[in-house]
GROMACS .gro file of C-alpha atoms in nm:
model
  107
    1MET     CA    1  -0.580   0.761   0.146
    2GLY     CA    2  -0.900   0.938   0.243
    3VAL     CA    3  -1.086   1.226   0.107
    4LYS     CA    4  -0.930   1.571   0.110
    5GLY     CA    5  -1.013   1.737   0.440
    6ASP     CA    6  -1.071   1.409   0.625
    7LYS     CA    7  -0.913   1.402   0.968
    8ASN     CA    8  -0.631   1.149   1.035
    9THR     CA    9  -0.755   0.851   1.242
   10GLY     CA   10  -0.606   0.623   1.492
   11ALA     CA   11  -0.682   0.326   1.262
   12SER     CA   12  -0.483   0.490   0.980
   13ASN     CA   13  -0.198   0.575   1.207
   14LEU     CA   14  -0.173   0.222   1.345
   15ALA     CA   15  -0.211   0.063   1.006
   16ALA     CA   16   0.063   0.278   0.852
   17ASP     CA   17   0.306   0.203   1.140
   18PHE     CA   18   0.228  -0.169   1.101
   19LEU     CA   19   0.291  -0.164   0.731
   20VAL     CA   20   0.612   0.029   0.758
   21GLU     CA   21   0.733  -0.213   1.019
   22LYS     CA   22   0.641  -0.522   0.814
   23LEU     CA   23   0.831  -0.384   0.516
   24SER     CA   24   1.130  -0.256   0.713
   25SER     CA   25   1.363  -0.525   0.574
   26ILE     CA   26   1.332  -0.360   0.238
   27GLY     CA   27   1.499  -0.047   0.374
   28GLY     CA   28   1.406   0.315   0.292
   29ILE     CA   29   1.034   0.262   0.378
   30THR     CA   30   0.859   0.568   0.535
   31SER     CA   31   0.499   0.700   0.564
   32LYS     CA   32   0.356   1.047   0.542
   33LYS     CA   33   0.007   1.169   0.656
   34MET     CA   34  -0.202   1.259   0.357
   35PHE     CA   35  -0.574   1.329   0.332
   36GLY     CA   36  -0.676   1.143   0.644
   37GLY     CA   37  -0.460   0.850   0.546
   38HIS     CA   38  -0.096   0.787   0.475
   39GLY     CA   39   0.125   0.758   0.175
   40ILE     CA   40   0.379   0.473   0.190
   41PHE     CA   41   0.710   0.561   0.037
   42HIS     CA   42   1.035   0.395  -0.069
   43GLU     CA   43   1.319   0.639  -0.093
   44GLY     CA   44   1.077   0.922  -0.157
   45LYS     CA   45   0.857   0.755  -0.419
   46MET     CA   46   0.502   0.657  -0.320
   47PHE     CA   47   0.418   0.292  -0.384
   48GLY     CA   48   0.136   0.235  -0.130
   49ILE     CA   49  -0.134   0.398   0.066
   50VAL     CA   50  -0.333   0.343   0.386
   51ASP     CA   51  -0.677   0.499   0.383
   52SER     CA   52  -0.844   0.679   0.673
   53LYS     CA   53  -1.007   0.346   0.776
   54GLY     CA   54  -0.680   0.168   0.805
   55ASN     CA   55  -0.703  -0.032   0.478
   56TYR     CA   56  -0.386  -0.115   0.287
   57PHE     CA   57  -0.321  -0.063  -0.086
   58LEU     CA   58  -0.021  -0.112  -0.326
   59LYS     CA   59   0.046   0.046  -0.661
   60ALA     CA   60  -0.041  -0.169  -0.959
   61ASP     CA   61  -0.011  -0.138  -1.342
   62ASP     CA   62  -0.045  -0.372  -1.637
   63SER     CA   63   0.251  -0.583  -1.503
   64ASN     CA   64   0.077  -0.685  -1.175
   65LYS     CA   65  -0.288  -0.580  -1.183
   66ALA     CA   66  -0.418  -0.918  -1.296
   67HIS     CA   67  -0.229  -1.084  -1.016
   68PHE     CA   68  -0.387  -0.844  -0.761
   69GLU     CA   69  -0.739  -0.910  -0.903
   70GLU     CA   70  -0.679  -1.292  -0.906
   71LYS     CA   71  -0.618  -1.266  -0.532
   72GLY     CA   72  -0.934  -1.071  -0.476
   73ALA     CA   73  -0.780  -0.734  -0.444
   74THR     CA   74  -1.001  -0.426  -0.520
   75GLN     CA   75  -0.907  -0.098  -0.670
   76HIS     CA   76  -0.892   0.221  -0.460
   77SER     CA   77  -1.134   0.459  -0.632
   78LYS     CA   78  -0.985   0.556  -0.963
   79MET     CA   79  -0.630   0.552  -0.836
   80PRO     CA   80  -0.385   0.290  -0.955
   81TYR     CA   81  -0.372   0.126  -0.606
   82PHE     CA   82  -0.519  -0.212  -0.516
   83SER     CA   83  -0.607  -0.353  -0.174
   84ILE     CA   84  -0.371  -0.601  -0.007
   85PRO     CA   85  -0.557  -0.924   0.053
   86GLY     CA   86  -0.546  -1.057   0.415
   87ASP     CA   87  -0.358  -1.373   0.327
   88VAL     CA   88  -0.087  -1.167   0.156
   89LEU     CA   89  -0.065  -0.931   0.454
   90GLU     CA   90  -0.010  -1.228   0.678
   91ASN     CA   91   0.258  -1.386   0.463
   92LEU     CA   92   0.573  -1.170   0.503
   93ASP     CA   93   0.762  -1.320   0.204
   94GLU     CA   94   0.463  -1.265  -0.025
   95LEU     CA   95   0.397  -0.920   0.114
   96ILE     CA   96   0.758  -0.814   0.052
   97ASN     CA   97   0.737  -0.963  -0.305
   98TRP     CA   98   0.425  -0.765  -0.377
   99ALA     CA   99   0.571  -0.443  -0.227
  100ASN     CA  100   0.892  -0.479  -0.431
  101LYS     CA  101   0.689  -0.509  -0.753
  102SER     CA  102   0.496  -0.190  -0.652
  103ILE     CA  103   0.816  -0.011  -0.568
  104ALA     CA  104   0.961  -0.098  -0.918
  105ILE     CA  105   0.646   0.052  -1.072
  106SER     CA  106   0.674   0.372  -0.868
  107LYS     CA  107   1.021   0.457  -1.001
   0.00000   0.00000   0.00000
């Protein structure tokens, strides 16, 4: 997400729509505008974010953080969200696997 007071951008809107569409096979995936970006939710629980520049992030904890870092993901500020590397974003099976792990953490 962006900084409180940031305006929502076209890049963020397009990126959020793209991610929701990519993850649609999971079911129950929605987005909500927040702080110039979007929260990405599964059945009401936030597991991902899109910042105001259109960058993608998924929730991480001790169970998957090392895997994110091994792939070159970077942390979003001090929040427990890490970027989605381009090769993961382009591989639907891997993206869904990463998203499912983040969904499990968010519950």
